[in-house]
Amino acid sequence: MKSADIRQAFLDFMKSRTHRIVDSAPMVIQDDPTLMFTNAGMNQFKDIFLGNSEPKHPRVANSQKCLRVSGKHNDLEEVGVDTYHHTMFEMLGNWSFGDYFKEEAIDWAWELLTDVYGIEKERLYITVFGGDEKDGLEADQEARTFWQKHVPNQRILDFDRKDNFWEMGETGPCGPCSEIHIDLRSEAERKQVDGATLVNLDDPRVIEIWNLVFMEFNRKADSSLHPLPHKHIDTGMGFERLATVLQGKTSNYDTDIFQPLIQAIEKRSGKKYQASDSQVDIALRVIADHVRAVSFSIADGQLPSNTGAGYVIRRILRRAVRYAYSFLEMREPFIHELVAVLVTQMGEHFTELKSQEELISKVIKEEEESFLRTLSRGMERLETITSGGEKVIPGEKIFELYDTYGFPVDLTALILREQGLDLDEEGFKAELEKQKARSRKDATSVTGDWVVVKEDDVEEFVGYDQLEADVHLTRYREVEQKGKTIYQLVFNYTPFYPEGGGQVGDTGTLERDGEVVRILDTKKENNLIIHFAESLPKDVGSDYKARVDAEKRQRTERNHSVTHLLHKALREILGDHVQQKGSLVHPDYLRFDFSHFSKVEDEQVRDIEVRVNELIMQDDHLDEKRNIPLQEALDQGALALFGEKYGDTVRAIRFGESMELCGGTHVSSTGTIGLFKITQETSVAAGIRRIEAKTAQAALAVMHQAEDTVAEAKELLKNPDLTKAIQDLIHKNQALTKEIEELNSLKVEGLFKELKSQISEVNGVPALVREVPLDAKAVKDLVFRLKDSTQSIFMVFGYADGPKAGLTVAMTENLVKEKGWNAGQLIRDWAKEIEGGGGGQPFLATAGGKKPEGIASALNKARVFLEEA
Ligand code: SER
């Protein structure tokens, strides 16, 4: 079976069991502070499990893009070393939300694997939860009984909490689980050693393929377990492993999912994949795996960067570059070329890859180039370090390489070993620990458990229609951040817009009987709207008046609505390839990142600005559709973003011909925006440009500032025609410069004659040390004339130019050779006298400084040097 058919067969089977097939959620998570990436199919349903939101359908299934590289489920270090762990992988899953439970989940899993896919029953082993004393949980006898319908009891094995109790993270929904493992060994091997003894022992041929989780509990921050309102099913099957089994392979990398990538890398690097444990093979696997993770992340809108999720992506890509560099001897960027292979292979099912191919490959190429530069700088530094003669390189030096040059430790170790050197690993670890402790101190944040005040239904957002509401608290918790305590509050209703879609969160107040609690920010965590309050309301059980800062909200809305107009204008003027890649809508300004492969020319910037202002003047009224089916909105031409999670119904915002899917708040008609002014156009990454702009009073202020600058210039130049005045100045300046040069060469001529007769020997060296009334350029002429006129001479000239001072040290080649003097080195010390710095070559060096009074002492130092030399 081809992998695409395997995926389809799963979805068809679940559909026939009345599951609704849903899309994969984006791999990069936007609104859950406890999770950066989707690490399991159930992530997008977390709130349903917790009872914070209602399921739209009691049974769903999908194939979910997952990434396991950080947090609780982190497989990164295994990837490539073995043949069955991945950073990015697909998880086939089916879910029941308070509907069917253990029995159906078990029956269907068995039926699908053995009947539909035709896997030999004798190769399958089942694990069930064996209980846990600390959590006060019994062994899962129920699951065992259901399995006994299909499998002899001796192939059903008990395992403890570590293997058979599934948790998404440190806190959150969890429950006992039951896994299906497969024994891929040969008949002979299976006869010799019983497969049951190899389950859960990291044997690459006896592996888990499907995990059935029976969600029953919520793990709280104090690690206690609390029953969920309903019992749910959450299953996850590793798609790549399933393909290995069904395609009769023993490694995921031998399936049609990875082979095209492996072959492309073989071809490009000239290395052959031997499916072994060699470093070359590990490198091939690492690269084939990582290019998928990075490409899918970029397609979901997450670019490599220096922080958060972006940094994780950058590290994955660098791991791939490093393996290519060290083991495939690839010194040139090439990983970006694999994107085309990936798109051919997966672009059909994952259209976000196909439509952004060019962008993905450009971004990867730029990252590769920049990291390869880092590697070669690190190499240079490493050479300096190893030339010191030490046998064991101290931890601090390794840390410096790692921290300052981004040079990976394992690579350092490898290079050192090749040179017969060693590194102080303990010392390095100690340095690393010190750094970690420093950053821990900077960003400690302790989150307490929710205190439930009222068991209300899901919190409702009413902020599209009103800026005030009578609310009561449903839950709150205390959060410690950088030594400060704040409170996170959740209400039954809220007019506060939670940060999202680029728009900042609302601020405002909670008021009751003269008590005022300031709301500092509002954010979304999954489906909860969380208000950050500076203190806890005195009476948490009472009603409060929630009031949004209306003036700030209005400024923010102008900037949000204009972002839509800007998006439209960009697509009109630059072309349809423009896609939104990020935005920030702030009360004072807006920022819009978009895909475009060259600088936006000044003229285009002007055109865009004009077009947006036209759209403002058109005064189109807001046409808001709050609950329109996704497909209908798309059919009407609404713009949607990649990497955004949309439900079956969406909110669509239309102003005239601009229509976007958007959850933000907006002006009632575009005329309210008043004025739009672009303040900057820059580059953010390869293929991504950024426009920053302002509206209304803030835009006017920008223009006033520009006017003021012009007015000031006219005033200074005493001429209302600024262009002409500046042209005149430039001409005058050129003429003066020429005149000075002529005068200087006359002066040089005069000085040359005068100085020639003043050369005197110090310690046998003909020398001239004095101040001259020339500028730097003229001094250089003088120095060359003097050098040309004699066999041997040492010169030091000081010169003042207004508040600036200069120093030139020069000598003939014979002195460099015979005495070993070096002008570049000598000047460094002497220039300190004029509070300056400089350098140059052994025979000529110059320095500039800001203390003309120091010239005499600098020259003095030079004289002392000559006398003592
Ligand atoms: N959440 C479980 C897992 O990730 C089953 O889907 O293994």
PDB file of N, CA and C in Angstrom, residues 48-51 135 137 165 172-176 214-220 223-232 452 455:
ATOM      1  N   ILE A  48     -12.096  20.610  25.070  1.00  0.00           N
ATOM      2  CA  ILE A  48     -13.300  19.765  25.127  1.00  0.00           C
ATOM      3  C   ILE A  48     -13.136  18.770  26.269  1.00  0.00           C
ATOM      4  N   PHE A  49     -11.958  18.166  26.381  1.00  0.00           N
ATOM      5  CA  PHE A  49     -11.709  17.209  27.460  1.00  0.00           C
ATOM      6  C   PHE A  49     -11.892  17.866  28.825  1.00  0.00           C
ATOM      7  N   LEU A  50     -11.361  19.100  28.930  1.00  0.00           N
ATOM      8  CA  LEU A  50     -11.410  19.777  30.224  1.00  0.00           C
ATOM      9  C   LEU A  50     -12.796  20.322  30.537  1.00  0.00           C
ATOM     10  N   GLY A  51     -13.687  20.280  29.560  1.00  0.00           N
ATOM     11  CA  GLY A  51     -15.039  20.796  29.791  1.00  0.00           C
ATOM     12  C   GLY A  51     -15.122  22.301  29.581  1.00  0.00           C
ATOM     13  N   ASP A 135      -0.639   7.580  42.660  1.00  0.00           N
ATOM     14  CA  ASP A 135      -1.847   8.242  42.175  1.00  0.00           C
ATOM     15  C   ASP A 135      -3.119   7.559  42.691  1.00  0.00           C
ATOM     16  N   LEU A 137      -4.290   4.556  41.822  1.00  0.00           N
ATOM     17  CA  LEU A 137      -5.052   3.979  40.711  1.00  0.00           C
ATOM     18  C   LEU A 137      -4.825   2.474  40.603  1.00  0.00           C
ATOM     19  N   PHE A 165       0.334   5.482  31.141  1.00  0.00           N
ATOM     20  CA  PHE A 165      -0.552   6.534  31.640  1.00  0.00           C
ATOM     21  C   PHE A 165      -0.185   7.778  30.853  1.00  0.00           C
ATOM     22  N   GLY A 172      -2.901  19.057  32.896  1.00  0.00           N
ATOM     23  CA  GLY A 172      -3.872  18.913  31.811  1.00  0.00           C
ATOM     24  C   GLY A 172      -4.518  17.541  31.772  1.00  0.00           C
ATOM     25  N   PRO A 173      -5.322  17.307  30.714  1.00  0.00           N
ATOM     26  CA  PRO A 173      -6.076  16.058  30.639  1.00  0.00           C
ATOM     27  C   PRO A 173      -5.151  14.853  30.499  1.00  0.00           C
ATOM     28  N   CYS A 174      -5.532  13.733  31.119  1.00  0.00           N
ATOM     29  CA  CYS A 174      -4.691  12.546  31.074  1.00  0.00           C
ATOM     30  C   CYS A 174      -5.520  11.310  31.409  1.00  0.00           C
ATOM     31  N   GLY A 175      -4.897  10.169  31.301  1.00  0.00           N
ATOM     32  CA  GLY A 175      -5.627   8.950  31.633  1.00  0.00           C
ATOM     33  C   GLY A 175      -4.800   7.726  31.322  1.00  0.00           C
ATOM     34  N   PRO A 176      -5.259   6.545  31.819  1.00  0.00           N
ATOM     35  CA  PRO A 176      -4.556   5.308  31.509  1.00  0.00           C
ATOM     36  C   PRO A 176      -4.641   5.032  30.018  1.00  0.00           C
ATOM     37  N   PHE A 214      -7.498   6.485  27.464  1.00  0.00           N
ATOM     38  CA  PHE A 214      -8.827   6.596  28.060  1.00  0.00           C
ATOM     39  C   PHE A 214      -8.813   7.811  28.979  1.00  0.00           C
ATOM     40  N   MET A 215      -9.169   8.956  28.424  1.00  0.00           N
ATOM     41  CA  MET A 215      -9.070  10.230  29.140  1.00  0.00           C
ATOM     42  C   MET A 215     -10.113  10.311  30.249  1.00  0.00           C
ATOM     43  N   GLU A 216      -9.614  10.421  31.475  1.00  0.00           N
ATOM     44  CA  GLU A 216     -10.554  10.459  32.601  1.00  0.00           C
ATOM     45  C   GLU A 216     -10.213  11.542  33.609  1.00  0.00           C
ATOM     46  N   PHE A 217      -8.942  12.000  33.595  1.00  0.00           N
ATOM     47  CA  PHE A 217      -8.490  12.890  34.672  1.00  0.00           C
ATOM     48  C   PHE A 217      -7.900  14.200  34.159  1.00  0.00           C
ATOM     49  N   ASN A 218      -7.850  15.147  35.084  1.00  0.00           N
ATOM     50  CA  ASN A 218      -7.121  16.382  34.840  1.00  0.00           C
ATOM     51  C   ASN A 218      -6.009  16.436  35.879  1.00  0.00           C
ATOM     52  N   ARG A 219      -4.748  16.555  35.416  1.00  0.00           N
ATOM     53  CA  ARG A 219      -3.630  16.661  36.368  1.00  0.00           C
ATOM     54  C   ARG A 219      -3.431  18.135  36.702  1.00  0.00           C
ATOM     55  N   LYS A 220      -3.500  18.458  38.000  1.00  0.00           N
ATOM     56  CA  LYS A 220      -3.343  19.849  38.424  1.00  0.00           C
ATOM     57  C   LYS A 220      -1.879  20.160  38.725  1.00  0.00           C
ATOM     58  N   SER A 223       0.040  18.313  41.134  1.00  0.00           N
ATOM     59  CA  SER A 223       0.168  16.939  40.656  1.00  0.00           C
ATOM     60  C   SER A 223      -0.966  16.011  41.113  1.00  0.00           C
ATOM     61  N   SER A 224      -2.020  16.573  41.677  1.00  0.00           N
ATOM     62  CA  SER A 224      -3.159  15.722  42.039  1.00  0.00           C
ATOM     63  C   SER A 224      -4.029  15.465  40.808  1.00  0.00           C
ATOM     64  N   LEU A 225      -4.768  14.340  40.842  1.00  0.00           N
ATOM     65  CA  LEU A 225      -5.640  13.976  39.726  1.00  0.00           C
ATOM     66  C   LEU A 225      -7.090  14.289  40.078  1.00  0.00           C
ATOM     67  N   HIS A 226      -7.807  14.877  39.132  1.00  0.00           N
ATOM     68  CA  HIS A 226      -9.235  15.154  39.347  1.00  0.00           C
ATOM     69  C   HIS A 226     -10.028  14.596  38.182  1.00  0.00           C
ATOM     70  N   PRO A 227     -11.143  13.930  38.447  1.00  0.00           N
ATOM     71  CA  PRO A 227     -11.910  13.339  37.350  1.00  0.00           C
ATOM     72  C   PRO A 227     -12.432  14.420  36.408  1.00  0.00           C
ATOM     73  N   LEU A 228     -12.448  14.107  35.124  1.00  0.00           N
ATOM     74  CA  LEU A 228     -13.001  15.041  34.143  1.00  0.00           C
ATOM     75  C   LEU A 228     -14.526  14.929  34.171  1.00  0.00           C
ATOM     76  N   PRO A 229     -15.220  15.955  33.671  1.00  0.00           N
ATOM     77  CA  PRO A 229     -16.685  15.890  33.641  1.00  0.00           C
ATOM     78  C   PRO A 229     -17.198  14.680  32.837  1.00  0.00           C
ATOM     79  N   HIS A 230     -16.494  14.304  31.771  1.00  0.00           N
ATOM     80  CA  HIS A 230     -16.898  13.134  30.982  1.00  0.00           C
ATOM     81  C   HIS A 230     -15.686  12.272  30.675  1.00  0.00           C
ATOM     82  N   LYS A 231     -15.978  11.019  30.239  1.00  0.00           N
ATOM     83  CA  LYS A 231     -14.872  10.155  29.826  1.00  0.00           C
ATOM     84  C   LYS A 231     -14.731  10.209  28.304  1.00  0.00           C
ATOM     85  N   HIS A 232     -13.475  10.229  27.846  1.00  0.00           N
ATOM     86  CA  HIS A 232     -13.247  10.409  26.409  1.00  0.00           C
ATOM     87  C   HIS A 232     -12.242   9.397  25.883  1.00  0.00           C
ATOM     88  N   VAL A 452     -11.909  27.642  41.331  1.00  0.00           N
ATOM     89  CA  VAL A 452     -13.206  27.801  40.664  1.00  0.00           C
ATOM     90  C   VAL A 452     -14.155  28.532  41.596  1.00  0.00           C
ATOM     91  N   GLU A 455     -19.303  27.467  38.717  1.00  0.00           N
ATOM     92  CA  GLU A 455     -19.235  26.514  37.607  1.00  0.00           C
ATOM     93  C   GLU A 455     -20.146  26.996  36.493  1.00  0.00           C
TER      94      GLU A 455
END
